[in-house]
Amino acid sequence: MGEIRLYEREEIERVIRLDTHVIHEIETAFSDLTTKNVTMPPIMRIDVPENNGEVDIKSAYIEGKDSFAIKLSSGFFNNPDLGLPSANGMMILLSSITGEPKTIFADNGLLTDLRTAAAGAVAARALSRENSRTAGVIGTGSQARYQLEALVNVRSIEMVYVYGRSAEKAAAYQRDIESRLGLKVEIKNSIEEVVRSSDIVITTTPSTEPIIKSEWLHEGLHITAMGSDAEHKQELEAGVLEQADLFVCDVKEQSLRLGELRSCANQDTRDFAVELGEITSGKKSGRANNQQITVCDLTGTGVQDTAIARYVYQLLEKWEDDDHERS
């Protein structure tokens, strides 16, 4: 049995960026779900209700690849009150030839954050108007930052509207985004104001009840909802899905079980839901015109985890080879 390498977050951060390369890897993973044989078991989740926490285990093997990932990720939503991030976790990369563990990524949830944000960019490129200039973000945590950082790779955003329950955290978000990304950020007093003002809206909350209402929708709007990934969560009113001209999800079966489709009883909406990989692979069309209202529900998939684990493994190998040559 070969040596198992361990990489910690600091080492991973040294080689990976939330850029067009990462977005391409995740887009390819979505296409693989449609064009290749992918073994992707249902998500296993452990709830820890007394501490407002949950742990998910995800994995996927993509036909023809020599390795695949098993990912453990946690979300403990009281952590910010303790001065800790909500998200954490790790990934294990295994050989799909021998089953031997190759690498452990003790990334504290970094790779999950990056692949989730990249998925949002994939959705925005396929579904939002190309001339979108304003982005609305619901939530002020780490994913609210990563999603916007990914979005600017695919759309020329000029103005950001943000809503957060905490005025202090919203102000901190404003300072961070204006400093790092050079974008103007305006704090709104309500979610409705954000939705009505934005070309693209991104929801990044663990909400258990709808926070976006159908009467707020407007022509040309795109919404990416990535917060609902469990049976008790919901960010979008069912009417939002029903009113959309195009409803897309990462995996329909997961959206029906864990995502926004679960709360939508409209059979036509369920029947005509499109998977994101069908669009990225060219089998179906994305946005058809600038008037459509489009919605994408991202529940998170094991194929994204395998894709980013394999990608960062290649980057780390190259870094070490280059480092060896330098020395």
Tab-separated table of C-alpha atoms in Angstrom:
chain	number	residue	atom	x	y	z
A	1	MET	CA	0.000	0.000	0.000
A	2	GLY	CA	1.406	3.370	-1.027
A	3	GLU	CA	1.917	6.377	1.184
A	4	ILE	CA	-1.223	8.393	1.911
A	5	ARG	CA	-0.579	12.104	1.536
A	6	LEU	CA	-2.234	14.628	3.833
A	7	TYR	CA	-2.768	18.197	2.676
A	8	GLU	CA	-4.077	20.851	5.025
A	9	ARG	CA	-6.032	23.940	4.070
A	10	GLU	CA	-2.997	26.230	3.951
A	11	GLU	CA	-1.271	23.987	1.395
A	12	ILE	CA	-4.420	23.747	-0.736
A	13	GLU	CA	-4.950	27.513	-0.687
A	14	ARG	CA	-1.441	27.885	-2.077
A	15	VAL	CA	-2.353	26.267	-5.409
A	16	ILE	CA	-6.073	26.781	-6.101
A	17	ARG	CA	-8.017	29.891	-7.058
A	18	LEU	CA	-11.714	30.436	-7.705
A	19	ASP	CA	-11.154	31.126	-11.379
A	20	THR	CA	-12.328	30.048	-14.804
A	21	HIS	CA	-10.327	26.811	-14.546
A	22	VAL	CA	-12.245	25.663	-11.470
A	23	ILE	CA	-15.525	26.722	-13.071
A	24	HIS	CA	-14.647	24.689	-16.173
A	25	GLU	CA	-13.909	21.593	-14.066
A	26	ILE	CA	-17.286	21.836	-12.333
A	27	GLU	CA	-19.117	22.511	-15.586
A	28	THR	CA	-17.516	19.393	-17.062
A	29	ALA	CA	-18.634	17.408	-14.005
A	30	PHE	CA	-22.241	18.453	-14.585
A	31	SER	CA	-21.965	17.428	-18.226
A	32	ASP	CA	-20.521	14.068	-17.136
A	33	LEU	CA	-23.708	13.399	-15.170
A	34	THR	CA	-25.590	13.479	-18.470
A	35	THR	CA	-23.067	12.027	-20.920
A	36	LYS	CA	-21.241	9.347	-18.889
A	37	ASN	CA	-22.007	6.510	-16.510
A	38	VAL	CA	-21.696	8.069	-13.071
A	39	THR	CA	-22.175	6.158	-9.836
A	40	MET	CA	-23.480	8.687	-7.342
A	41	PRO	CA	-25.250	7.317	-4.259
A	42	PRO	CA	-27.850	9.368	-2.374
A	43	ILE	CA	-26.470	11.851	0.130
A	44	MET	CA	-26.077	10.488	3.636
A	45	ARG	CA	-26.881	13.078	6.297
A	46	ILE	CA	-26.537	13.081	10.072
A	47	ASP	CA	-28.480	15.773	11.936
A	48	VAL	CA	-27.313	17.197	15.257
A	49	PRO	CA	-30.361	19.305	16.141
A	50	GLU	CA	-29.324	20.311	19.654
A	51	ASN	CA	-26.372	22.201	18.155
A	52	ASN	CA	-28.131	23.306	14.954
A	53	GLY	CA	-25.762	21.120	12.980
A	54	GLU	CA	-25.659	18.607	10.162
A	55	VAL	CA	-23.049	16.395	8.516
A	56	ASP	CA	-23.307	15.243	4.884
A	57	ILE	CA	-21.377	12.474	3.148
A	58	LYS	CA	-21.188	12.635	-0.654
A	59	SER	CA	-19.326	10.731	-3.341
A	60	ALA	CA	-19.344	9.900	-7.030
A	61	TYR	CA	-17.344	7.737	-9.411
A	62	ILE	CA	-17.147	9.033	-12.991
A	63	GLU	CA	-16.692	6.411	-15.686
A	64	GLY	CA	-13.115	6.252	-16.957
A	65	LYS	CA	-11.497	8.294	-14.165
A	66	ASP	CA	-8.644	6.749	-12.182
A	67	SER	CA	-9.753	8.269	-8.870
A	68	PHE	CA	-12.827	9.521	-7.043
A	69	ALA	CA	-13.602	11.377	-3.831
A	70	ILE	CA	-15.562	10.706	-0.680
A	71	LYS	CA	-16.438	13.978	1.050
A	72	LEU	CA	-17.572	14.666	4.583
A	73	SER	CA	-18.924	18.175	5.157
A	74	SER	CA	-20.524	19.749	8.175
A	75	GLY	CA	-22.661	22.806	8.717
A	76	PHE	CA	-23.081	23.935	12.320
A	77	PHE	CA	-25.043	27.156	12.079
A	78	ASN	CA	-24.519	28.359	15.648
A	79	ASN	CA	-20.770	28.468	15.064
A	80	PRO	CA	-20.567	32.176	14.144
A	81	ASP	CA	-21.728	32.962	17.682
A	82	LEU	CA	-18.703	30.978	18.865
A	83	GLY	CA	-16.345	32.798	16.549
A	84	LEU	CA	-16.117	29.791	14.200
A	85	PRO	CA	-17.133	29.288	10.548
A	86	SER	CA	-20.375	27.390	9.918
A	87	ALA	CA	-18.853	25.051	7.332
A	88	ASN	CA	-16.163	22.433	7.835
A	89	GLY	CA	-15.139	19.075	6.433
A	90	MET	CA	-12.593	16.995	4.556
A	91	MET	CA	-12.211	14.866	1.423
A	92	ILE	CA	-10.517	11.545	0.719
A	93	LEU	CA	-9.327	10.756	-2.812
A	94	LEU	CA	-9.277	7.028	-3.612
A	95	SER	CA	-7.870	5.080	-6.523
A	96	SER	CA	-10.700	3.722	-8.665
A	97	ILE	CA	-8.319	0.988	-9.838
A	98	THR	CA	-7.262	-0.485	-6.483
A	99	GLY	CA	-9.517	1.291	-3.982
A	100	GLU	CA	-6.485	2.514	-2.035
A	101	PRO	CA	-6.706	5.949	-0.412
A	102	LYS	CA	-4.359	8.295	-2.265
A	103	THR	CA	-4.807	11.611	-0.488
A	104	ILE	CA	-6.628	13.226	2.410
A	105	PHE	CA	-7.600	16.862	2.011
A	106	ALA	CA	-8.069	18.350	5.487
A	107	ASP	CA	-9.463	21.484	3.865
A	108	ASN	CA	-11.921	22.606	6.577
A	109	GLY	CA	-14.635	22.886	3.927
A	110	LEU	CA	-12.640	25.017	1.475
A	111	LEU	CA	-13.075	22.690	-1.517
A	112	THR	CA	-16.803	22.400	-0.837
A	113	ASP	CA	-17.063	26.182	-0.757
A	114	LEU	CA	-15.154	26.518	-4.030
A	115	ARG	CA	-17.042	23.843	-5.934
A	116	THR	CA	-20.405	25.205	-4.689
A	117	ALA	CA	-19.512	28.706	-5.810
A	118	ALA	CA	-18.244	27.398	-9.150
A	119	ALA	CA	-21.578	25.626	-9.665
A	120	GLY	CA	-23.312	28.955	-9.117
A	121	ALA	CA	-21.156	30.486	-11.849
A	122	VAL	CA	-21.973	27.593	-14.190
A	123	ALA	CA	-25.682	28.179	-13.567
A	124	ALA	CA	-25.351	31.939	-14.074
A	125	ARG	CA	-23.485	31.525	-17.357
A	126	ALA	CA	-26.146	29.160	-18.684
A	127	LEU	CA	-29.220	30.925	-17.355
A	128	SER	CA	-28.685	34.625	-16.632
A	129	ARG	CA	-28.764	37.410	-19.205
A	130	GLU	CA	-25.351	38.097	-20.713
A	131	ASN	CA	-25.894	41.810	-20.057
A	132	SER	CA	-26.602	41.269	-16.347
A	133	ARG	CA	-24.887	44.016	-14.370
A	134	THR	CA	-26.504	43.871	-10.916
A	135	ALA	CA	-26.253	40.988	-8.452
A	136	GLY	CA	-28.310	40.536	-5.314
A	137	VAL	CA	-27.006	38.349	-2.498
A	138	ILE	CA	-29.165	37.050	0.346
A	139	GLY	CA	-26.892	36.150	3.235
A	140	THR	CA	-23.529	37.451	4.419
A	141	GLY	CA	-21.532	34.310	5.227
A	142	SER	CA	-18.593	32.725	3.437
A	143	GLN	CA	-20.686	31.274	0.602
A	144	ALA	CA	-22.208	34.704	-0.045
A	145	ARG	CA	-18.653	35.888	-0.685
A	146	TYR	CA	-17.522	32.895	-2.733
A	147	GLN	CA	-20.621	32.966	-4.942
A	148	LEU	CA	-19.981	36.566	-5.930
A	149	GLU	CA	-16.269	35.904	-6.449
A	150	ALA	CA	-17.190	33.110	-8.862
A	151	LEU	CA	-19.945	35.087	-10.568
A	152	VAL	CA	-17.638	37.907	-11.670
A	153	ASN	CA	-15.726	35.351	-13.748
A	154	VAL	CA	-18.752	34.873	-16.029
A	155	ARG	CA	-20.723	38.150	-15.797
A	156	SER	CA	-19.599	41.802	-15.778
A	157	ILE	CA	-21.188	42.745	-12.473
A	158	GLU	CA	-21.058	46.448	-11.602
A	159	MET	CA	-23.364	46.706	-8.567
A	160	VAL	CA	-24.125	44.365	-5.676
A	161	TYR	CA	-27.150	44.514	-3.399
A	162	VAL	CA	-26.981	42.536	-0.176
A	163	TYR	CA	-29.391	41.680	2.606
A	164	GLY	CA	-28.417	40.115	5.906
A	165	ARG	CA	-30.276	39.709	9.185
A	166	SER	CA	-27.350	41.280	11.037
A	167	ALA	CA	-26.562	44.887	10.143
A	168	GLU	CA	-23.050	44.406	11.494
A	169	LYS	CA	-22.373	41.381	9.296
A	170	ALA	CA	-23.888	43.098	6.259
A	171	ALA	CA	-21.539	46.049	6.799
A	172	ALA	CA	-18.577	43.685	7.111
A	173	TYR	CA	-19.654	41.984	3.869
A	174	GLN	CA	-19.873	45.356	2.146
A	175	ARG	CA	-16.351	46.329	3.237
A	176	ASP	CA	-14.911	42.966	2.219
A	177	ILE	CA	-16.439	42.848	-1.270
A	178	GLU	CA	-15.653	46.471	-2.056
A	179	SER	CA	-12.057	45.945	-0.926
A	180	ARG	CA	-11.341	42.571	-2.551
A	181	LEU	CA	-13.448	42.687	-5.720
A	182	GLY	CA	-13.663	46.436	-6.292
A	183	LEU	CA	-17.451	46.324	-6.640
A	184	LYS	CA	-19.913	48.822	-5.252
A	185	VAL	CA	-22.095	47.191	-2.581
A	186	GLU	CA	-25.366	48.615	-1.280
A	187	ILE	CA	-27.040	47.170	1.812
A	188	LYS	CA	-30.796	46.757	1.404
A	189	ASN	CA	-33.353	46.719	4.207
A	190	SER	CA	-35.367	43.802	2.852
A	191	ILE	CA	-35.054	40.750	0.631
A	192	GLU	CA	-37.820	42.149	-1.563
A	193	GLU	CA	-35.699	45.232	-2.335
A	194	VAL	CA	-32.782	43.011	-3.336
A	195	VAL	CA	-34.892	40.854	-5.651
A	196	ARG	CA	-36.651	43.757	-7.351
A	197	SER	CA	-33.340	45.603	-7.922
A	198	SER	CA	-31.208	42.734	-9.277
A	199	ASP	CA	-30.569	40.994	-12.575
A	200	ILE	CA	-29.150	37.957	-10.753
A	201	VAL	CA	-30.129	36.895	-7.226
A	202	ILE	CA	-28.173	34.362	-5.167
A	203	THR	CA	-29.611	32.907	-1.970
A	204	THR	CA	-27.078	31.482	0.488
A	205	THR	CA	-29.073	30.784	3.652
A	206	PRO	CA	-30.025	27.745	5.767
A	207	SER	CA	-33.627	29.008	5.861
A	208	THR	CA	-36.409	26.594	6.762
A	209	GLU	CA	-39.161	28.734	5.265
A	210	PRO	CA	-39.478	30.643	1.977
A	211	ILE	CA	-37.633	33.959	1.852
A	212	ILE	CA	-38.382	34.883	-1.803
A	213	LYS	CA	-41.963	35.433	-2.951
A	214	SER	CA	-43.285	35.029	-6.480
A	215	GLU	CA	-44.793	38.539	-6.649
A	216	TRP	CA	-41.276	40.023	-6.460
A	217	LEU	CA	-40.116	38.389	-9.695
A	218	HIS	CA	-39.529	40.535	-12.758
A	219	GLU	CA	-38.738	40.099	-16.426
A	220	GLY	CA	-35.186	38.908	-17.157
A	221	LEU	CA	-34.431	37.816	-13.584
A	222	HIS	CA	-32.256	34.827	-12.763
A	223	ILE	CA	-32.181	33.218	-9.301
A	224	THR	CA	-29.630	30.704	-8.047
A	225	ALA	CA	-30.806	29.128	-4.794
A	226	MET	CA	-28.150	27.037	-3.081
A	227	GLY	CA	-29.329	26.916	0.538
A	228	SER	CA	-31.880	24.102	0.471
A	229	ASP	CA	-29.993	20.819	0.790
A	230	ALA	CA	-32.104	19.037	3.413
A	231	GLU	CA	-35.741	18.053	3.838
A	232	HIS	CA	-36.437	20.836	6.339
A	233	LYS	CA	-34.940	23.696	4.295
A	234	GLN	CA	-36.585	26.004	1.762
A	235	GLU	CA	-35.637	29.405	0.325
A	236	LEU	CA	-38.117	29.844	-2.524
A	237	GLU	CA	-41.893	30.044	-2.396
A	238	ALA	CA	-43.380	27.296	-4.575
A	239	GLY	CA	-44.879	29.991	-6.793
A	240	VAL	CA	-41.360	31.134	-7.727
A	241	LEU	CA	-40.734	27.787	-9.410
A	242	GLU	CA	-44.176	27.793	-11.018
A	243	GLN	CA	-43.748	31.312	-12.401
A	244	ALA	CA	-40.281	30.670	-13.824
A	245	ASP	CA	-40.050	30.186	-17.581
A	246	LEU	CA	-37.230	27.710	-16.974
A	247	PHE	CA	-36.543	25.802	-13.777
A	248	VAL	CA	-33.190	24.017	-13.553
A	249	CYS	CA	-31.611	21.898	-10.811
A	250	ASP	CA	-28.335	20.040	-10.406
A	251	VAL	CA	-30.012	16.643	-9.943
A	252	LYS	CA	-33.791	16.342	-10.197
A	253	GLU	CA	-34.014	13.419	-7.780
A	254	GLN	CA	-32.100	15.384	-5.144
A	255	SER	CA	-34.164	18.531	-5.671
A	256	LEU	CA	-37.329	16.484	-5.145
A	257	ARG	CA	-35.937	15.013	-1.930
A	258	LEU	CA	-33.842	17.831	-0.457
A	259	GLY	CA	-34.238	20.935	-2.602
A	260	GLU	CA	-36.825	23.414	-3.791
A	261	LEU	CA	-38.840	20.955	-5.913
A	262	ARG	CA	-39.784	19.135	-2.713
A	263	SER	CA	-42.102	22.000	-1.723
A	264	CYS	CA	-43.626	22.459	-5.181
A	265	ALA	CA	-46.704	20.323	-5.811
A	266	ASN	CA	-47.219	21.591	-9.369
A	267	GLN	CA	-46.750	18.503	-11.529
A	268	ASP	CA	-45.969	20.491	-14.690
A	269	THR	CA	-43.128	22.275	-12.893
A	270	ARG	CA	-41.774	18.942	-11.713
A	271	ASP	CA	-42.159	17.302	-15.122
A	272	PHE	CA	-40.454	20.108	-17.040
A	273	ALA	CA	-37.543	20.596	-14.633
A	274	VAL	CA	-34.204	20.476	-16.458
A	275	GLU	CA	-30.911	19.249	-14.999
A	276	LEU	CA	-27.973	21.633	-15.316
A	277	GLY	CA	-25.841	18.960	-16.986
A	278	GLU	CA	-28.387	18.667	-19.795
A	279	ILE	CA	-27.687	22.326	-20.591
A	280	THR	CA	-23.897	22.298	-20.160
A	281	SER	CA	-23.642	19.185	-22.356
A	282	GLY	CA	-25.719	20.820	-25.090
A	283	LYS	CA	-28.616	18.372	-24.874
A	284	LYS	CA	-31.040	21.115	-23.864
A	285	SER	CA	-31.069	24.897	-24.138
A	286	GLY	CA	-30.565	27.381	-21.339
A	287	ARG	CA	-31.942	30.918	-21.384
A	288	ALA	CA	-33.655	31.635	-24.707
A	289	ASN	CA	-34.146	35.407	-24.463
A	290	ASN	CA	-33.705	38.420	-22.190
A	291	GLN	CA	-37.308	38.354	-21.000
A	292	GLN	CA	-37.343	34.900	-19.400
A	293	ILE	CA	-37.356	34.324	-15.658
A	294	THR	CA	-34.964	31.496	-14.799
A	295	VAL	CA	-34.357	29.655	-11.532
A	296	CYS	CA	-31.652	27.146	-10.584
A	297	ASP	CA	-31.727	24.994	-7.448
A	298	LEU	CA	-28.326	23.679	-6.334
A	299	THR	CA	-28.391	20.938	-3.693
A	300	GLY	CA	-24.735	19.920	-4.096
A	301	THR	CA	-23.520	16.722	-5.754
A	302	GLY	CA	-20.831	14.146	-5.203
A	303	VAL	CA	-19.680	14.542	-8.793
A	304	GLN	CA	-18.642	18.125	-7.989
A	305	ASP	CA	-16.578	16.834	-5.065
A	306	THR	CA	-14.809	14.233	-7.179
A	307	ALA	CA	-14.107	16.850	-9.853
A	308	ILE	CA	-12.533	19.406	-7.538
A	309	ALA	CA	-10.617	16.803	-5.506
A	310	ARG	CA	-9.051	15.393	-8.671
A	311	TYR	CA	-8.268	18.902	-9.912
A	312	VAL	CA	-6.573	20.112	-6.733
A	313	TYR	CA	-4.614	16.838	-6.538
A	314	GLN	CA	-3.165	17.587	-9.991
A	315	LEU	CA	-2.314	21.145	-8.930
A	316	LEU	CA	-0.562	19.931	-5.774
A	317	GLU	CA	1.426	17.325	-7.695
A	318	LYS	CA	2.569	19.996	-10.157
A	319	TRP	CA	3.464	22.372	-7.305
A	320	GLU	CA	5.601	19.691	-5.662
A	321	ASP	CA	7.308	18.787	-8.937
A	322	ASP	CA	8.090	22.449	-9.602
A	323	ASP	CA	9.254	22.914	-6.024
A	324	HIS	CA	11.567	19.929	-6.391
A	325	GLU	CA	13.047	21.412	-9.580
A	326	ARG	CA	13.540	24.782	-7.874
A	327	SER	CA	15.426	23.144	-5.022
